[in-house]
Amino acid sequence: MQAPPPPPAPAYIYTDQWLAFDYGPAHPLRIDRLALTHELIGRLNMAQPSFPVRPADARELSLFHDPRYLDILQELSMMPQTADYYAFGLGAADNPVFPGLFEWSALLAGASLQAGELVSMLGHHVAFNMSGGMHHALPARASGFCYVNDPAVVIKDLMKRGHRVAYVDIDAHHGDGVQWAFYDTPQALTISLHQHPATLFPGTGLAEEMGRGEGKGYSVNVPLWPDSEDDIYIRCFDEVVPPVLEAFKPDYVVTQLGVDSLLSDPLANLNLTTRGYGHCLKRFRELFGDRWVALGGGGYEVVNVARGWALAWAVMLGREDELPEKLPREMCERLKLREDDQWLLDPAEKLRGRYFARAEADAKETVALIQREIFPILGAVKP
Ligand SMILES: [Zn+2]
């Protein structure tokens, strides 16, 4: 008897076409962070040929988005102007109207759909689209740098084919657009760990937001105060995410791997190091590493983005132990990185910022609330 063939390698998705677009010189979302991540993965000898990227079409995007809104995106993409479109979230500083914004959005959503297909139809255990994870967009409104909500589109696409899908979002911001997309249904479960809504955009994501009607218990929120750091974050993650997923038994899991939770991100203050972020990634691999659709997300300090997602990709390959402590020398020199900024993996340190004690007390209450109110609905068992 022949041994069964090994599963196809983790699927890597990348295209230089992404780099043709630009939110503008003063915007915090730098699309060139994707090129830097790709370069770092190559320098670490972890590169793989990318699957060809195709844009999503309007029919696919309308799995989640309003067709009229998609028409407006296409019009503005060809002839950028901002008058009269503020009601759609377009033209505000966060969501500038720039040439090709529809093509940019369609390309990143197409890559996410492709990641879903590679995992659900072609036998890949995991597929990684670093350009995806635009979790704030609403059906007819751009929000938080996101014009189309590719996680919601992928989840809808998997559900349409009869699958049960869980979504786990570790971006520093609440995964609001994805949560609202599935707020009334028990067929998709959303979990978001994020900085507390009283302190950060989009101002939602309290633990009390648990879903509605038949969907009650299927939206899980873990808001965390600034300065939560690795220890609090890891504890909350371990006490909530594995038991909830084990109870829900998803066919596939879509993750949003925003890296703005890391220390020194200019927009958020959770202050994780690569130890805390890497812990979540390794748990993802253990829990659902054979049915994992991995998407990017936020991250506004470009070197953090590159090292966070290089670590993520290394974990997907099962090669995280091969990572060096420091970034490659050529890269440090070109980017003129100070000695302290040259780490690929953060050195162990106890930060204990000024809000740590408050964060710790609040996190305990949050986890207790989730375990008391949501676990019985899902049949989840406290670890
Ligand atoms: Zn974010």
Short mmCIF file of C-alpha atoms and ligand atoms in Angstrom, two decimals:
data_model
loop_
_atom_site.label_atom_id
_atom_site.label_comp_id
_atom_site.label_asym_id
_atom_site.label_seq_id
_atom_site.Cartn_x
_atom_site.Cartn_y
_atom_site.Cartn_z
CA MET A 1 0.00 0.00 0.00
CA GLN A 2 1.27 3.44 -0.90
CA ALA A 3 1.28 6.12 1.79
CA PRO A 4 -1.21 8.90 1.07
CA PRO A 5 0.40 11.95 -0.57
CA PRO A 6 1.34 14.76 1.83
CA PRO A 7 -1.03 17.74 1.84
CA PRO A 8 -0.09 20.64 -0.43
CA ALA A 9 2.25 23.15 1.24
CA PRO A 10 0.86 26.26 2.92
CA ALA A 11 -0.35 28.56 0.17
CA TYR A 12 1.33 31.96 -0.17
CA ILE A 13 -0.43 34.79 -1.95
CA TYR A 14 1.37 37.93 -3.06
CA THR A 15 1.39 40.23 -6.07
CA ASP A 16 3.29 43.40 -6.98
CA GLN A 17 0.01 44.68 -8.45
CA TRP A 18 -0.95 45.79 -4.91
CA LEU A 19 1.91 48.28 -4.93
CA ALA A 20 0.36 50.34 -7.73
CA PHE A 21 -2.05 51.98 -5.26
CA ASP A 22 -1.54 54.63 -2.61
CA TYR A 23 -3.82 56.05 0.09
CA GLY A 24 -1.80 59.27 -0.03
CA PRO A 25 1.44 60.51 1.54
CA ALA A 26 -0.03 61.41 4.95
CA HIS A 27 -2.17 58.28 5.38
CA PRO A 28 -1.12 55.77 8.06
CA LEU A 29 -1.87 52.73 5.89
CA ARG A 30 1.28 52.24 3.82
CA ILE A 31 0.72 49.68 1.09
CA ASP A 32 4.50 49.29 0.76
CA ARG A 33 4.41 47.38 4.08
CA LEU A 34 3.33 44.40 1.95
CA ALA A 35 6.47 44.66 -0.20
CA LEU A 36 8.64 44.88 2.92
CA THR A 37 6.97 41.78 4.39
CA HIS A 38 7.47 39.90 1.13
CA GLU A 39 11.12 40.99 1.02
CA LEU A 40 11.74 39.86 4.61
CA ILE A 41 10.15 36.46 4.00
CA GLY A 42 12.47 36.07 1.01
CA ARG A 43 15.56 37.10 2.99
CA LEU A 44 14.64 34.51 5.62
CA ASN A 45 14.58 31.82 2.91
CA MET A 46 10.91 31.17 3.51
CA ALA A 47 9.63 32.40 0.15
CA GLN A 48 7.35 30.29 -1.97
CA PRO A 49 5.96 31.02 -5.40
CA SER A 50 2.72 32.90 -5.07
CA PHE A 51 -0.55 31.71 -6.49
CA PRO A 52 -1.70 34.08 -9.24
CA VAL A 53 -4.00 36.77 -7.86
CA ARG A 54 -7.30 37.59 -9.52
CA PRO A 55 -9.59 40.49 -8.65
CA ALA A 56 -12.97 39.73 -7.07
CA ASP A 57 -15.84 40.77 -9.33
CA ALA A 58 -18.89 42.81 -8.32
CA ARG A 59 -21.02 39.66 -8.12
CA GLU A 60 -18.67 38.14 -5.54
CA LEU A 61 -18.37 41.38 -3.58
CA SER A 62 -22.17 41.65 -3.50
CA LEU A 63 -22.23 38.55 -1.28
CA PHE A 64 -21.78 41.20 1.42
CA HIS A 65 -21.90 44.64 -0.23
CA ASP A 66 -24.76 46.71 -1.57
CA PRO A 67 -24.54 46.76 -5.43
CA ARG A 68 -25.22 50.52 -5.53
CA TYR A 69 -22.25 51.11 -3.20
CA LEU A 70 -20.04 48.95 -5.43
CA ASP A 71 -21.13 51.06 -8.43
CA ILE A 72 -20.09 54.22 -6.56
CA LEU A 73 -16.70 52.71 -5.69
CA GLN A 74 -16.14 51.90 -9.35
CA GLU A 75 -17.18 55.37 -10.52
CA LEU A 76 -14.97 57.15 -8.01
CA SER A 77 -12.10 54.83 -8.72
CA MET A 78 -12.06 56.04 -12.33
CA MET A 79 -12.85 59.69 -11.63
CA PRO A 80 -11.80 60.53 -8.09
CA GLN A 81 -13.90 63.27 -6.47
CA THR A 82 -15.39 63.48 -3.03
CA ALA A 83 -18.49 65.67 -3.24
CA ASP A 84 -21.70 64.00 -2.08
CA TYR A 85 -20.21 60.69 -1.00
CA TYR A 86 -19.57 61.32 2.69
CA ALA A 87 -22.70 59.31 3.52
CA PHE A 88 -20.84 56.29 2.17
CA GLY A 89 -17.81 57.03 4.32
CA LEU A 90 -15.88 58.08 1.23
CA GLY A 91 -13.67 61.14 1.02
CA ALA A 92 -13.14 61.46 4.76
CA ALA A 93 -9.52 61.50 5.91
CA ASP A 94 -9.63 57.83 6.92
CA ASN A 95 -11.03 56.63 3.61
CA PRO A 96 -9.61 58.86 0.91
CA VAL A 97 -10.82 58.64 -2.66
CA PHE A 98 -7.75 57.72 -4.71
CA PRO A 99 -7.36 56.51 -8.29
CA GLY A 100 -7.92 52.77 -8.52
CA LEU A 101 -9.45 52.32 -5.07
CA PHE A 102 -11.95 49.82 -6.48
CA GLU A 103 -9.19 47.84 -8.24
CA TRP A 104 -7.15 47.80 -5.02
CA SER A 105 -10.14 46.56 -3.04
CA ALA A 106 -11.13 43.99 -5.68
CA LEU A 107 -7.56 42.64 -5.83
CA LEU A 108 -7.25 42.18 -2.08
CA ALA A 109 -10.71 40.64 -1.82
CA GLY A 110 -9.97 38.35 -4.77
CA ALA A 111 -6.84 37.17 -2.98
CA SER A 112 -8.90 36.44 0.14
CA LEU A 113 -11.50 34.50 -1.86
CA GLN A 114 -8.66 32.58 -3.44
CA ALA A 115 -7.24 31.80 0.02
CA GLY A 116 -10.66 30.42 0.96
CA GLU A 117 -10.78 28.28 -2.19
CA LEU A 118 -7.25 26.94 -1.75
CA VAL A 119 -8.16 25.72 1.74
CA SER A 120 -11.74 24.59 1.21
CA MET A 121 -11.48 23.13 -2.30
CA LEU A 122 -7.83 22.39 -3.08
CA GLY A 123 -6.70 20.72 0.11
CA HIS A 124 -4.24 23.30 1.42
CA HIS A 125 -4.17 23.32 5.21
CA VAL A 126 -3.55 27.04 5.30
CA ALA A 127 -3.47 29.95 2.87
CA PHE A 128 -2.13 33.43 3.71
CA ASN A 129 -3.27 36.65 2.04
CA MET A 130 -1.42 39.43 3.82
CA SER A 131 -3.33 42.15 1.91
CA GLY A 132 -6.70 41.08 3.31
CA GLY A 133 -8.42 41.56 6.65
CA MET A 134 -10.25 44.84 5.94
CA HIS A 135 -12.64 44.20 8.81
CA HIS A 136 -14.31 47.61 9.25
CA ALA A 137 -16.13 48.06 5.91
CA LEU A 138 -19.93 47.89 6.10
CA PRO A 139 -22.33 46.80 3.33
CA ALA A 140 -22.67 50.34 1.96
CA ARG A 141 -20.02 52.32 3.78
CA ALA A 142 -16.25 52.58 3.85
CA SER A 143 -14.79 52.72 7.34
CA GLY A 144 -11.40 52.62 9.05
CA PHE A 145 -9.28 52.47 5.83
CA CYS A 146 -11.49 49.62 4.51
CA TYR A 147 -13.61 49.95 1.36
CA VAL A 148 -14.65 46.32 0.98
CA ASN A 149 -14.88 43.81 3.80
CA ASP A 150 -12.99 40.81 2.43
CA PRO A 151 -13.32 38.67 5.59
CA ALA A 152 -17.13 39.00 5.43
CA VAL A 153 -17.10 38.19 1.70
CA VAL A 154 -14.99 35.06 2.23
CA ILE A 155 -17.10 33.87 5.15
CA LYS A 156 -20.30 34.39 3.08
CA ASP A 157 -18.72 32.48 0.20
CA LEU A 158 -17.80 29.53 2.45
CA MET A 159 -21.27 29.57 4.07
CA LYS A 160 -22.93 29.59 0.64
CA ARG A 161 -21.17 26.29 0.00
CA GLY A 162 -22.60 24.82 3.20
CA HIS A 163 -19.68 25.33 5.56
CA ARG A 164 -19.73 26.38 9.17
CA VAL A 165 -17.21 29.16 9.69
CA ALA A 166 -15.53 30.78 12.68
CA TYR A 167 -13.72 34.11 12.49
CA VAL A 168 -11.00 35.13 14.94
CA ASP A 169 -9.71 38.71 14.87
CA ILE A 170 -6.56 39.67 16.80
CA ASP A 171 -6.19 43.16 15.32
CA ALA A 172 -5.93 45.93 17.95
CA HIS A 173 -9.24 47.32 16.63
CA HIS A 174 -12.62 45.65 17.02
CA GLY A 175 -13.66 43.57 13.99
CA ASP A 176 -16.95 45.46 13.83
CA GLY A 177 -17.91 45.03 10.17
CA VAL A 178 -17.50 41.26 10.34
CA GLN A 179 -19.34 41.03 13.66
CA TRP A 180 -22.37 42.98 12.36
CA ALA A 181 -22.45 40.86 9.18
CA PHE A 182 -23.15 37.72 11.22
CA TYR A 183 -24.72 39.20 14.35
CA ASP A 184 -28.08 37.41 13.92
CA THR A 185 -26.92 33.96 12.86
CA PRO A 186 -25.56 30.93 14.70
CA GLN A 187 -24.02 29.62 11.44
CA ALA A 188 -20.95 31.84 11.75
CA LEU A 189 -19.16 32.63 14.98
CA THR A 190 -17.03 35.74 15.42
CA ILE A 191 -14.40 36.32 18.10
CA SER A 192 -12.51 39.60 18.42
CA LEU A 193 -9.79 40.52 20.92
CA HIS A 194 -9.10 44.25 20.75
CA GLN A 195 -8.26 47.41 22.61
CA HIS A 196 -11.20 48.63 24.71
CA PRO A 197 -13.77 50.64 22.71
CA ALA A 198 -13.64 53.52 25.20
CA THR A 199 -10.05 54.08 24.08
CA LEU A 200 -9.95 53.28 20.36
CA PHE A 201 -11.77 53.33 17.01
CA PRO A 202 -14.39 52.04 16.13
CA GLY A 203 -15.88 52.41 19.63
CA THR A 204 -17.65 49.03 19.63
CA GLY A 205 -16.72 45.56 20.87
CA LEU A 206 -17.84 45.49 24.50
CA ALA A 207 -18.14 41.97 25.94
CA GLU A 208 -21.88 42.60 26.26
CA GLU A 209 -22.17 42.56 22.44
CA MET A 210 -22.95 38.85 22.17
CA GLY A 211 -25.16 38.52 19.10
CA ARG A 212 -28.89 38.87 18.67
CA GLY A 213 -31.87 36.53 18.28
CA GLU A 214 -30.73 33.11 17.10
CA GLY A 215 -27.22 34.57 16.90
CA LYS A 216 -27.04 35.27 20.63
CA GLY A 217 -23.82 33.80 22.00
CA TYR A 218 -22.16 33.66 18.57
CA SER A 219 -20.41 37.05 18.79
CA VAL A 220 -17.60 37.00 21.30
CA ASN A 221 -15.74 40.17 22.28
CA VAL A 222 -12.70 40.51 24.51
CA PRO A 223 -12.02 44.24 25.01
CA LEU A 224 -8.65 44.91 26.64
CA TRP A 225 -7.35 48.11 28.23
CA PRO A 226 -4.20 49.82 26.97
CA ASP A 227 -1.02 48.27 28.39
CA SER A 228 -2.53 44.77 28.46
CA GLU A 229 0.83 43.45 27.20
CA ASP A 230 1.63 39.78 26.54
CA ASP A 231 0.67 38.22 29.86
CA ILE A 232 -2.89 39.55 30.09
CA TYR A 233 -3.48 39.07 26.37
CA ILE A 234 -2.28 35.46 26.40
CA ARG A 235 -4.36 34.61 29.46
CA CYS A 236 -7.55 36.04 27.94
CA PHE A 237 -6.85 34.37 24.60
CA ASP A 238 -6.32 30.95 26.21
CA GLU A 239 -9.37 31.23 28.45
CA VAL A 240 -11.73 32.18 25.64
CA VAL A 241 -10.60 31.27 22.12
CA PRO A 242 -9.80 27.51 22.33
CA PRO A 243 -12.91 26.50 24.36
CA VAL A 244 -15.23 28.54 22.15
CA LEU A 245 -13.78 27.06 18.95
CA GLU A 246 -13.82 23.54 20.33
CA ALA A 247 -17.51 23.92 21.16
CA PHE A 248 -18.47 25.52 17.84
CA LYS A 249 -16.61 22.95 15.69
CA PRO A 250 -16.09 25.07 12.56
CA ASP A 251 -15.36 23.52 9.18
CA TYR A 252 -13.02 26.45 8.46
CA VAL A 253 -11.54 29.31 10.45
CA VAL A 254 -10.82 32.73 8.98
CA THR A 255 -8.33 34.77 11.01
CA GLN A 256 -7.58 38.47 10.83
CA LEU A 257 -3.95 38.87 11.89
CA GLY A 258 -3.67 42.65 12.33
CA VAL A 259 -0.30 43.46 13.81
CA ASP A 260 -1.19 46.86 15.28
CA SER A 261 -1.36 45.16 18.68
CA LEU A 262 2.46 45.19 18.78
CA LEU A 263 4.44 47.63 20.89
CA SER A 264 5.25 50.91 19.09
CA ASP A 265 2.31 50.82 16.72
CA PRO A 266 1.40 54.51 16.33
CA LEU A 267 -2.38 53.96 16.43
CA ALA A 268 -2.88 51.51 19.31
CA ASN A 269 -1.60 50.78 22.82
CA LEU A 270 -2.01 47.10 23.63
CA ASN A 271 1.79 46.82 23.61
CA LEU A 272 2.27 43.14 22.78
CA THR A 273 5.66 41.77 21.81
CA THR A 274 6.28 39.06 19.25
CA ARG A 275 5.98 36.56 22.15
CA GLY A 276 2.29 37.38 22.73
CA TYR A 277 1.48 37.71 19.03
CA GLY A 278 3.38 34.51 18.23
CA HIS A 279 1.56 32.65 20.99
CA CYS A 280 -1.78 33.29 19.26
CA LEU A 281 -0.38 32.13 15.92
CA LYS A 282 0.94 28.89 17.38
CA ARG A 283 -2.38 28.22 19.08
CA PHE A 284 -4.16 28.83 15.76
CA ARG A 285 -1.93 26.21 14.13
CA GLU A 286 -2.66 23.68 16.90
CA LEU A 287 -6.39 24.34 16.97
CA PHE A 288 -7.26 24.56 13.28
CA GLY A 289 -4.00 24.46 11.34
CA ASP A 290 -5.56 22.11 8.78
CA ARG A 291 -8.43 24.47 7.81
CA TRP A 292 -7.02 27.95 8.22
CA VAL A 293 -7.73 30.95 6.00
CA ALA A 294 -5.25 33.59 7.21
CA LEU A 295 -5.69 37.26 6.33
CA GLY A 296 -3.62 40.33 7.18
CA GLY A 297 -5.10 43.44 8.81
CA GLY A 298 -3.93 46.61 10.51
CA GLY A 299 -0.35 47.53 11.30
CA TYR A 300 1.02 51.05 10.95
CA GLU A 301 4.67 50.70 11.85
CA VAL A 302 5.98 49.10 8.69
CA VAL A 303 8.88 47.18 10.22
CA ASN A 304 6.50 45.71 12.81
CA VAL A 305 4.24 44.61 9.99
CA ALA A 306 7.07 42.88 8.18
CA ARG A 307 8.37 41.05 11.24
CA GLY A 308 4.86 40.19 12.54
CA TRP A 309 3.73 38.66 9.28
CA ALA A 310 7.08 36.98 8.61
CA LEU A 311 6.60 35.33 12.01
CA ALA A 312 3.02 34.40 11.06
CA TRP A 313 4.17 32.82 7.81
CA ALA A 314 6.99 30.97 9.60
CA VAL A 315 4.43 29.53 12.04
CA MET A 316 2.23 28.42 9.13
CA LEU A 317 5.26 26.64 7.66
CA GLY A 318 6.11 25.14 11.08
CA ARG A 319 9.52 26.84 10.85
CA GLU A 320 9.32 29.54 13.53
CA ASP A 321 12.25 27.97 15.40
CA GLU A 322 14.50 28.85 12.47
CA LEU A 323 13.90 32.59 12.78
CA PRO A 324 16.93 34.66 13.79
CA GLU A 325 16.59 37.14 16.65
CA LYS A 326 17.63 40.07 14.47
CA LEU A 327 16.41 41.36 11.12
CA PRO A 328 18.75 40.71 8.17
CA ARG A 329 21.64 43.17 8.13
CA GLU A 330 21.05 44.44 4.57
CA MET A 331 17.53 45.41 5.57
CA CYS A 332 18.60 47.17 8.77
CA GLU A 333 21.17 49.18 6.81
CA ARG A 334 18.82 50.17 4.04
CA LEU A 335 16.08 51.21 6.47
CA LYS A 336 18.67 52.90 8.72
CA LEU A 337 17.27 51.10 11.77
CA ARG A 338 18.64 52.04 15.16
CA GLU A 339 20.22 49.21 17.16
CA ASP A 340 17.07 48.88 19.34
CA ASP A 341 14.83 48.56 16.30
CA GLN A 342 16.68 45.71 14.65
CA TRP A 343 14.94 42.85 16.43
CA LEU A 344 12.94 40.35 14.42
CA LEU A 345 11.79 38.69 17.67
CA ASP A 346 11.46 41.09 20.58
CA PRO A 347 13.82 40.41 23.49
CA ALA A 348 12.03 39.21 26.65
CA GLU A 349 11.11 42.17 28.80
CA LYS A 350 8.61 43.11 31.43
CA LEU A 351 7.00 46.36 30.36
CA ARG A 352 4.20 46.85 32.92
CA GLY A 353 2.89 50.17 31.65
CA ARG A 354 0.87 52.55 33.81
CA TYR A 355 -2.54 51.00 33.01
CA PHE A 356 -1.42 47.39 33.49
CA ALA A 357 -3.11 46.89 36.90
CA ARG A 358 -6.39 48.27 35.64
CA ALA A 359 -6.10 46.16 32.50
CA GLU A 360 -5.55 43.05 34.59
CA ALA A 361 -8.56 43.62 36.86
CA ASP A 362 -10.83 44.46 33.95
CA ALA A 363 -9.68 41.47 31.89
CA LYS A 364 -10.60 39.08 34.71
CA GLU A 365 -14.14 40.48 34.82
CA THR A 366 -14.46 40.32 31.04
CA VAL A 367 -13.42 36.68 30.85
CA ALA A 368 -15.74 35.79 33.74
CA LEU A 369 -18.65 37.50 31.96
CA ILE A 370 -17.97 35.62 28.72
CA GLN A 371 -17.62 32.31 30.52
CA ARG A 372 -20.84 32.92 32.48
CA GLU A 373 -23.03 34.27 29.67
CA ILE A 374 -21.71 32.76 26.43
CA PHE A 375 -20.11 29.43 27.32
CA PRO A 376 -23.45 27.79 28.34
CA ILE A 377 -25.07 28.83 25.03
CA LEU A 378 -22.23 27.30 23.02
CA GLY A 379 -21.67 24.35 25.32
CA ALA A 380 -18.08 25.53 25.84
CA VAL A 381 -16.10 24.22 28.78
CA LYS A 382 -13.89 26.41 30.96
CA PRO A 383 -10.24 25.39 30.58
ZN ZN B 1 -6.39 47.68 13.51
#
